[in-house]
Coordinates of C-alpha atoms in Angstrom, one line a residue:
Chain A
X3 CA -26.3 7.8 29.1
X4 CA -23.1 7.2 27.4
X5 CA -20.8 9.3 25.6
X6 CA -19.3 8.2 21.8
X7 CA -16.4 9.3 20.2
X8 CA -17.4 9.8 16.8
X9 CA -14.0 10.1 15.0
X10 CA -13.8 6.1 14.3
X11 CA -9.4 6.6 13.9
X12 CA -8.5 7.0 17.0
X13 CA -7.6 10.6 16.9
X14 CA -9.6 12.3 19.2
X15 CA -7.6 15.5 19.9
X16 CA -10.5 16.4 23.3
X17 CA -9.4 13.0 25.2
X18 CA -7.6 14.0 28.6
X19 CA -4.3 13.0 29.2
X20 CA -5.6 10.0 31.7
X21 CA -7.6 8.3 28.9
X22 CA -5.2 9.3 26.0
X23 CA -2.4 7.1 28.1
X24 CA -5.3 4.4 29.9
X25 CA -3.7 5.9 33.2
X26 CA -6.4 6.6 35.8
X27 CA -6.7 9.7 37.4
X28 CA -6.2 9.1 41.2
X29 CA -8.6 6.9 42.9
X30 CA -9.9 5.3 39.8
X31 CA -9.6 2.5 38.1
X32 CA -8.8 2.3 34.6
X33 CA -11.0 1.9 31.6
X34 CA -12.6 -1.7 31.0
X35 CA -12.2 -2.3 27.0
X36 CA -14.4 -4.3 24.9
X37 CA -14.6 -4.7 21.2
X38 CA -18.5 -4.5 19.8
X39 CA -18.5 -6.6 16.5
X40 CA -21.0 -4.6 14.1
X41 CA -22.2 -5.5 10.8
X42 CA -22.1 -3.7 7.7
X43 CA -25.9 -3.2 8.1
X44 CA -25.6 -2.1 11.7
X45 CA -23.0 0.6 11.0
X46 CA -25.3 1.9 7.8
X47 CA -28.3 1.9 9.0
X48 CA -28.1 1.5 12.5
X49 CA -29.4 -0.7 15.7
X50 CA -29.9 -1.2 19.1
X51 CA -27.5 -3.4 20.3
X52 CA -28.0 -5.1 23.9
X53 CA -24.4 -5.8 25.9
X54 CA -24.3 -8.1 29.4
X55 CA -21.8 -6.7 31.5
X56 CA -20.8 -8.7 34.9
X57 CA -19.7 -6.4 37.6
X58 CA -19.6 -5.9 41.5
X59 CA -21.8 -3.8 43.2
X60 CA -21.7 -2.7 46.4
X61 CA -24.7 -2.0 49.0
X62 CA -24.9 0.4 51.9
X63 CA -22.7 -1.8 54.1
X64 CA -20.1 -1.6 52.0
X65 CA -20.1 -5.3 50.5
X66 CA -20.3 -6.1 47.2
X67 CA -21.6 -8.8 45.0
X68 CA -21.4 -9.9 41.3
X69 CA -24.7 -8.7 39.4
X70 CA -25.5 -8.3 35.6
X71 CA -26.3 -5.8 33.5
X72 CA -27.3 -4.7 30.3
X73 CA -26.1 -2.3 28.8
X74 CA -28.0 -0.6 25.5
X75 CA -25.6 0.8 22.4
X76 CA -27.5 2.8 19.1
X77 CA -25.5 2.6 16.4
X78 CA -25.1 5.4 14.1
X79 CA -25.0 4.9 10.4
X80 CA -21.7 6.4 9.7
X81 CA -20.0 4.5 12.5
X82 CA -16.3 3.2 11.7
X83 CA -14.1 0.4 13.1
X84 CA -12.7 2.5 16.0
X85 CA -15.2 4.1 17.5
X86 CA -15.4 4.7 21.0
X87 CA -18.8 4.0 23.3
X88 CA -17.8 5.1 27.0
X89 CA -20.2 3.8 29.7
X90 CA -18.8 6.3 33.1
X91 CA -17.9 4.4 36.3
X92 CA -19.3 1.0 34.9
X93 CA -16.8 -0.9 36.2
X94 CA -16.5 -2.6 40.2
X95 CA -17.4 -0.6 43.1
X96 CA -15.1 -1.0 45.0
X97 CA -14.9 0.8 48.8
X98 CA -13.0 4.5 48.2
X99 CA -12.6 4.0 44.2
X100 CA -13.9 5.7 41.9
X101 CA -15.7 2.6 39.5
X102 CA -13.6 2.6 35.7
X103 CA -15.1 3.4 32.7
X104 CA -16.3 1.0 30.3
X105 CA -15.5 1.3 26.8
X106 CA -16.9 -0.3 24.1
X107 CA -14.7 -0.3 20.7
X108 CA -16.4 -0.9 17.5
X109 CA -15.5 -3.2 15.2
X110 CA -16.4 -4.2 11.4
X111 CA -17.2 -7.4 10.5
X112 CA -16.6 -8.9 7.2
X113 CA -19.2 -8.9 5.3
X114 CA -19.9 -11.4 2.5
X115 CA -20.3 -9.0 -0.2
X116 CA -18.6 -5.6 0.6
X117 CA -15.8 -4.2 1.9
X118 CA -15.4 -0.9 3.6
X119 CA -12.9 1.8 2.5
X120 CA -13.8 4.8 4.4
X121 CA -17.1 6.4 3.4
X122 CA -17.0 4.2 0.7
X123 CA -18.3 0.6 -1.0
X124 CA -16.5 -2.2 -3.1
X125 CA -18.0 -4.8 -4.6
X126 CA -16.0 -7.3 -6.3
X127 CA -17.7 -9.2 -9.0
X128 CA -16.3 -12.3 -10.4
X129 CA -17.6 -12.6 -14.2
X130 CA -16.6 -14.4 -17.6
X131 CA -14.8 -13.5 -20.3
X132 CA -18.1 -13.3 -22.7
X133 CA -19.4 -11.1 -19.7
X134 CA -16.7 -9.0 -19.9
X135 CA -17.5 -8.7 -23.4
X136 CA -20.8 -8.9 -24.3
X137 CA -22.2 -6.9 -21.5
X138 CA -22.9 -7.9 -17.9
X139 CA -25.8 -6.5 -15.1
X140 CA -24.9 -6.1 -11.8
X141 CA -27.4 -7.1 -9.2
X142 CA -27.3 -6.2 -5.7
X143 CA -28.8 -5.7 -2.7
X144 CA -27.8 -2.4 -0.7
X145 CA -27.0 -2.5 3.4
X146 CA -30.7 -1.2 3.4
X147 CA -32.3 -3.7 1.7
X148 CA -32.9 -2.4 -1.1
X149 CA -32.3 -4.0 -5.0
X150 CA -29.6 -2.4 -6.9
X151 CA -29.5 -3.0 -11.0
X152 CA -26.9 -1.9 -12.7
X153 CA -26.1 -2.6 -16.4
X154 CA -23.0 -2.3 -17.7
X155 CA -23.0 -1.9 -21.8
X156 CA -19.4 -1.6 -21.7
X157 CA -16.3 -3.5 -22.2
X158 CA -15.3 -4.6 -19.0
X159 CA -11.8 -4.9 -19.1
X160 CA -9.2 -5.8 -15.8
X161 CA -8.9 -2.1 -14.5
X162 CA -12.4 -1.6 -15.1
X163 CA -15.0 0.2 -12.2
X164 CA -18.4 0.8 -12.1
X165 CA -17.9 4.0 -9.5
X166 CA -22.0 4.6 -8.5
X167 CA -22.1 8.0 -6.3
X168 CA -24.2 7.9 -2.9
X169 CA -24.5 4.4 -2.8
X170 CA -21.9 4.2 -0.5
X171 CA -21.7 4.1 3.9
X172 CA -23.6 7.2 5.1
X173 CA -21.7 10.1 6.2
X174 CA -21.8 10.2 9.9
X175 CA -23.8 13.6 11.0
X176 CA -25.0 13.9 7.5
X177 CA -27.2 11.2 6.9
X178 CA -28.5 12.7 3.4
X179 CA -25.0 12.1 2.6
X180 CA -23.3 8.7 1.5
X181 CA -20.0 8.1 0.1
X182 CA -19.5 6.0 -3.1
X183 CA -20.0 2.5 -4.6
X184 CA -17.6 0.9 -6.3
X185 CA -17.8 -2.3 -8.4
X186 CA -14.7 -3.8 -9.6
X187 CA -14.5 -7.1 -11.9
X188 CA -12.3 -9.7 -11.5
X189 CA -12.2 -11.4 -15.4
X190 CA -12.3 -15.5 -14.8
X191 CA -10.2 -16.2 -18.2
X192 CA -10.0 -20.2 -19.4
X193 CA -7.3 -21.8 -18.2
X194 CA -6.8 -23.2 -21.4
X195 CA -8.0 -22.6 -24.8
X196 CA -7.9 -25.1 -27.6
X197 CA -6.8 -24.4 -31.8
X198 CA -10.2 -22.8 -32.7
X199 CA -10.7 -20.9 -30.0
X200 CA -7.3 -19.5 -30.1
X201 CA -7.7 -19.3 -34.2
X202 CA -11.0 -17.7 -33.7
X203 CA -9.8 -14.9 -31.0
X204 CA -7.3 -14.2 -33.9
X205 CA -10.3 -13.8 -36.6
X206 CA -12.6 -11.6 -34.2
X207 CA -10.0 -9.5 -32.6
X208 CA -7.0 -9.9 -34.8
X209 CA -3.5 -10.1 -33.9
Chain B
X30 CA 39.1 6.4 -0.2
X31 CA 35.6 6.7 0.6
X32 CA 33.6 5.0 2.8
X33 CA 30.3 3.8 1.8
X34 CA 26.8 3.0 4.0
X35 CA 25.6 -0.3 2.4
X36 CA 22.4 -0.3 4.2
X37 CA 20.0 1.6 1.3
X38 CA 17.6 2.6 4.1
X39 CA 18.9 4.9 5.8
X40 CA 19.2 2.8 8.9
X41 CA 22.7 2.7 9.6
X42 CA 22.2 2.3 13.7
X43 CA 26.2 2.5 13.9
X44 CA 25.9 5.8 12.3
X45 CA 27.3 8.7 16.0
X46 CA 24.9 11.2 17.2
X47 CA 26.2 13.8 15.6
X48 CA 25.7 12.2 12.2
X49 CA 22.1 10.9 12.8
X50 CA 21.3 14.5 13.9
X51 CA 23.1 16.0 11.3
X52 CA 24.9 18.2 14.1
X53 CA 28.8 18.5 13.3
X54 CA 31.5 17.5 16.2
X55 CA 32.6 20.7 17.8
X56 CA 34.9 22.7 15.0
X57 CA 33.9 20.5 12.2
X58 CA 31.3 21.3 9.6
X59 CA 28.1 19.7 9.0
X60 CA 28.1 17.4 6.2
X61 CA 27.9 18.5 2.9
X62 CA 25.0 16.4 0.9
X63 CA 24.7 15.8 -2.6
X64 CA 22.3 13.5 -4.9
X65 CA 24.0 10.9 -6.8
X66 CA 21.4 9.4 -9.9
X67 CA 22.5 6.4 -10.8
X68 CA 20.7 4.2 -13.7
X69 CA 19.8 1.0 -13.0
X70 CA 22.7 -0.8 -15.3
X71 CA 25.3 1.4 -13.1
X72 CA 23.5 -0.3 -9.7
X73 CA 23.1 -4.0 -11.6
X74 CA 27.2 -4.2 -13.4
X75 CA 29.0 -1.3 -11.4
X76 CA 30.3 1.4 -13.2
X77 CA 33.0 4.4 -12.3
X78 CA 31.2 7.5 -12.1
X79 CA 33.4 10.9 -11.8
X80 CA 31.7 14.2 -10.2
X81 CA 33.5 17.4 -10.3
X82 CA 33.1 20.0 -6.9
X83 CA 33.9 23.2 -6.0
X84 CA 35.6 24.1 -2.6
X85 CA 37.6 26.5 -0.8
X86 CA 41.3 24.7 -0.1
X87 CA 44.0 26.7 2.0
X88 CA 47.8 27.6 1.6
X89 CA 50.3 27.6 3.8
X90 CA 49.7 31.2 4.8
X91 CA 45.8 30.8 5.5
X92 CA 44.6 32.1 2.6
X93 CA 42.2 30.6 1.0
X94 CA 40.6 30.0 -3.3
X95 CA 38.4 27.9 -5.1
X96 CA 39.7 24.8 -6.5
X97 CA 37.4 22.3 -8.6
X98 CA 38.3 18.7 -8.2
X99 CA 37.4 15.1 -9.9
X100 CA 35.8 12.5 -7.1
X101 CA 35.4 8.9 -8.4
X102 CA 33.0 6.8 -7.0
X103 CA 33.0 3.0 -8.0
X104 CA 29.2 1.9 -8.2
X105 CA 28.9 -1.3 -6.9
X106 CA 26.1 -4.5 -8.3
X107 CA 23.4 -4.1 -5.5
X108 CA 23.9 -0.4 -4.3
X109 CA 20.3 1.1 -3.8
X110 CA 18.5 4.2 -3.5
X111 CA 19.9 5.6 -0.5
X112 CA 23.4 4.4 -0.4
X113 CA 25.5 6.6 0.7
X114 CA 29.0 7.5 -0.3
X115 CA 31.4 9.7 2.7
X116 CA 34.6 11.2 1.1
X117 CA 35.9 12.7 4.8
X118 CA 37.2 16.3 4.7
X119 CA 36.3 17.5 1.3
X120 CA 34.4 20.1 2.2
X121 CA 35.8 23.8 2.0
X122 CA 39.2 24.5 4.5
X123 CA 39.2 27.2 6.7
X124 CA 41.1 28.4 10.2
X125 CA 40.8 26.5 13.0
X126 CA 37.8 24.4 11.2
X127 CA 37.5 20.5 10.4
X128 CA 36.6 20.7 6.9
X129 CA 33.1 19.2 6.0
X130 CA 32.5 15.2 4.3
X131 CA 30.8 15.2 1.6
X132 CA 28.6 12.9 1.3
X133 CA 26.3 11.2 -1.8
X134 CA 23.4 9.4 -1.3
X135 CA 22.8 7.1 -4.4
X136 CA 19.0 7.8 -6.1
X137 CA 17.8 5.5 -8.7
X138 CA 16.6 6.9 -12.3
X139 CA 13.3 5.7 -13.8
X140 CA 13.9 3.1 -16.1
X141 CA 11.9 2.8 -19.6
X142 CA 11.6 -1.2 -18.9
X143 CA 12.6 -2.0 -15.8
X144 CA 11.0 -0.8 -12.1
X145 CA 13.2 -2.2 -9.2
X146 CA 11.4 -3.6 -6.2
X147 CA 14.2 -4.1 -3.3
X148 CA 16.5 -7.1 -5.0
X149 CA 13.8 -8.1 -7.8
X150 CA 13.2 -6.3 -11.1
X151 CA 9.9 -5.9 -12.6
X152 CA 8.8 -5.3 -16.0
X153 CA 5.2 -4.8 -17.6
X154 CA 4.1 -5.7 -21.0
X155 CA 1.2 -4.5 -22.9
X156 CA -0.3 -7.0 -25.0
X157 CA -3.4 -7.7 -26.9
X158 CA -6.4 -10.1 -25.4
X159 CA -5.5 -11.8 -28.7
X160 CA -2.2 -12.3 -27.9
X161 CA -3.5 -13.5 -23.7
X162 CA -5.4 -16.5 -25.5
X163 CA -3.2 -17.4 -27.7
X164 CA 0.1 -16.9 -26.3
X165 CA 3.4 -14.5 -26.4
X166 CA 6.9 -14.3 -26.0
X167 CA 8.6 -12.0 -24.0
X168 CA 11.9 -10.4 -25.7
X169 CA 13.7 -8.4 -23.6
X170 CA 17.4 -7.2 -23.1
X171 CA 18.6 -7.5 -18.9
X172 CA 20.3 -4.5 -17.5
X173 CA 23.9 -6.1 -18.2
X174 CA 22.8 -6.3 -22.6
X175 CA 22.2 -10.0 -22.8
X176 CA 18.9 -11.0 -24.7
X177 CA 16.4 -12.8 -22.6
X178 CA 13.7 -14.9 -24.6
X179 CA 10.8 -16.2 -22.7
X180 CA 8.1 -18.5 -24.7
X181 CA 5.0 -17.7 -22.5
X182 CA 2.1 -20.6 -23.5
X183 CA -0.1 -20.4 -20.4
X184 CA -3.6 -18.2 -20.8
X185 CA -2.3 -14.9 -19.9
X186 CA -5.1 -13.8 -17.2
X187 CA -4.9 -10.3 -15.6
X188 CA -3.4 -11.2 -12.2
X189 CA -0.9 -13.6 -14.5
X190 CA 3.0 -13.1 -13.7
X191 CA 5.6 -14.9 -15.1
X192 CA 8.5 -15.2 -12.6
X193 CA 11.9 -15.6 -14.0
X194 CA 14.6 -16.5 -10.9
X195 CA 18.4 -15.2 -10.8
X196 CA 17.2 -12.2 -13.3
X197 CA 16.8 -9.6 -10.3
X198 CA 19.0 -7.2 -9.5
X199 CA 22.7 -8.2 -8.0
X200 CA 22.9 -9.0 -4.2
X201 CA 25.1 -7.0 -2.4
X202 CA 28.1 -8.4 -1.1
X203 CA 27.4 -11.5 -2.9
X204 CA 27.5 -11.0 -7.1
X205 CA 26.6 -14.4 -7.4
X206 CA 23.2 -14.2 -6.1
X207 CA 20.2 -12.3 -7.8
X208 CA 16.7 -11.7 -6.8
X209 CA 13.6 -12.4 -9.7
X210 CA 12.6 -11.2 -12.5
X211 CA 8.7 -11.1 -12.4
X212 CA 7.3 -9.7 -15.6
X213 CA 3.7 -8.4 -15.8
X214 CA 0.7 -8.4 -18.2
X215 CA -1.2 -5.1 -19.4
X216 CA -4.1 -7.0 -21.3
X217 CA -5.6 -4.1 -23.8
X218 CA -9.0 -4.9 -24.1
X219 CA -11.2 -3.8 -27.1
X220 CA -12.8 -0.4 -26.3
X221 CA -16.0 -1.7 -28.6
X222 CA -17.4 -4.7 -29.2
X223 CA -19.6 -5.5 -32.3
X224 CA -22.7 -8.0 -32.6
X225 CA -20.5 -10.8 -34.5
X226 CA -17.7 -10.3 -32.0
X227 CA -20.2 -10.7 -29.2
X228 CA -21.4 -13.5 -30.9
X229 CA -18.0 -15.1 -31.6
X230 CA -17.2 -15.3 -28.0
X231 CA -20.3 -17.0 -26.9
X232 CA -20.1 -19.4 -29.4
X233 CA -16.4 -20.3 -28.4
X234 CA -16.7 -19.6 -24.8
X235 CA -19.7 -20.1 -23.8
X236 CA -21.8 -17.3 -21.8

């Protein structure tokens, strides 16, 4: 039913000239582009999504009219910003042209807690001072669902990362596979600090 | 005496084909290339640097022997990595041939204090987390020897830069100008943290 590119950067060495260049090869029109916003959770664990296209089709006469139609994506978990869905000759029909393509171009949307960096997670975790001293337990909750609990005994200082292998986007046509999380702190210090607190960081820590 | 490209970049658009391509006019031989590492106090105050070559140079009657000779090249405040310095037809002379330019392109050597960013300097200090509550001065001596003293009495956080204007490097063409100074902060945290310490920053903290 539809074709995928799965290299999500654009660098798919197979595409023919015509669609390397968006010129259409005689007697076609060229390819209709849409972007497909996916989540985070759609591009790790993958989903149906459901498209409405609008396009002119023609009956036995040779006229055409506007219908609808829906048009049905699967994610794969592995998926990237970039990736190409190709729908053949979903475009008009039009008399003596061959109908255009219609490509659908993922894209990532932000997602509240993680960012994407290849195969791999970050989480950002804003904690204290004390935290970063005393100890501090991440808690999290995957693409998947699933609860995450991760206890850092550790000094966290600035440069600090938790680096947590396989908990990261799967790798696409190895699902068994993920890449990694990583958890990076950023340190809320006070913004200011009084006598005793400045006389007892010198006490604890020394100079 | 010399000509010199004050574009860093490499992007000199006025620069001929022949020169862009590195392809010599017809009889004339391709330019000869050499490194020229300059310290960061010869690109901030200028300073006369002297290299010695080695080239063929002709008699009257054709023949030809090797001859070493002095170039001078005067640095000037604001030169950058890539600056390049033409002294035309220095290269070695033979018959009927257009002897060579030789040409030095200006390279930058590391610093122990100082890392240049375009027209700004910046400089990293290492302190204690003692010394991020607290407060600290920055001591330092600029690229032209003057001491710079800088009473810092903010909270030092991570991200924290203290931004010092007119204490950049030079601006080219205009000696009066000079881009920033931003210093940075290395916080050194404990690697270990004991119960009282723990216990100390809670109680002057909070959690």
């Amino acid at each position: 039913m539809f074709s995928s590119n799965i290299n999500g950067d654009d660098n798919d060495v197979f595409r023919s000239f015509e669609q390397r260049f968006g010129v259409s090869a005689p007697g076609k029109d060229p390819a209709i582009k849409h972007t497909l916003p996916c989540s985070l959770e759609e591009l790790y664990q993958g989903a149906t999504k459901r498209v409405k296209i609008t396009r002119e089709v023609a009956d036995r006469s040779g006229l055409t009219r506007k219908t609808e139609e829906i048009l049905t994506i699967d994610t794969k978990p592995g998926w990237k910003k970039g990736t190409k869905i190709t729908f053949e000759e979903k475009g008009n029909q039009r008399p003596n042209v061959t109908p255009a393509d219609v490509v659908f171009i993922v894209d990532e949307k932000p997602h509240s807690e993680f960012t994407r960096d290849g195969n791999d997670l970050i989480v950002t975790r804003r904690i204290s001072v004390t935290e970063a001293f005393t100890g501090y337990t991440v808690h999290l909750i995957t693409l998947d669902g699933r609860n995450l609990t991760l206890p850092i005994n550790d000094v966290i200082h600035p440069n600090y990362q938790k680096v947590v292998p396989n908990e990261g986007m799967p790798i696409l046509g190895d699902p068994t596979k993920r890449g990694i999380l990583k958890i990076k702190f950023d340190i809320r210090f006070p913004a200011r600090v009084n006598a005793e607190q400045k006389a007892g960081m010198r006490r604890l820590f020394g100079p």
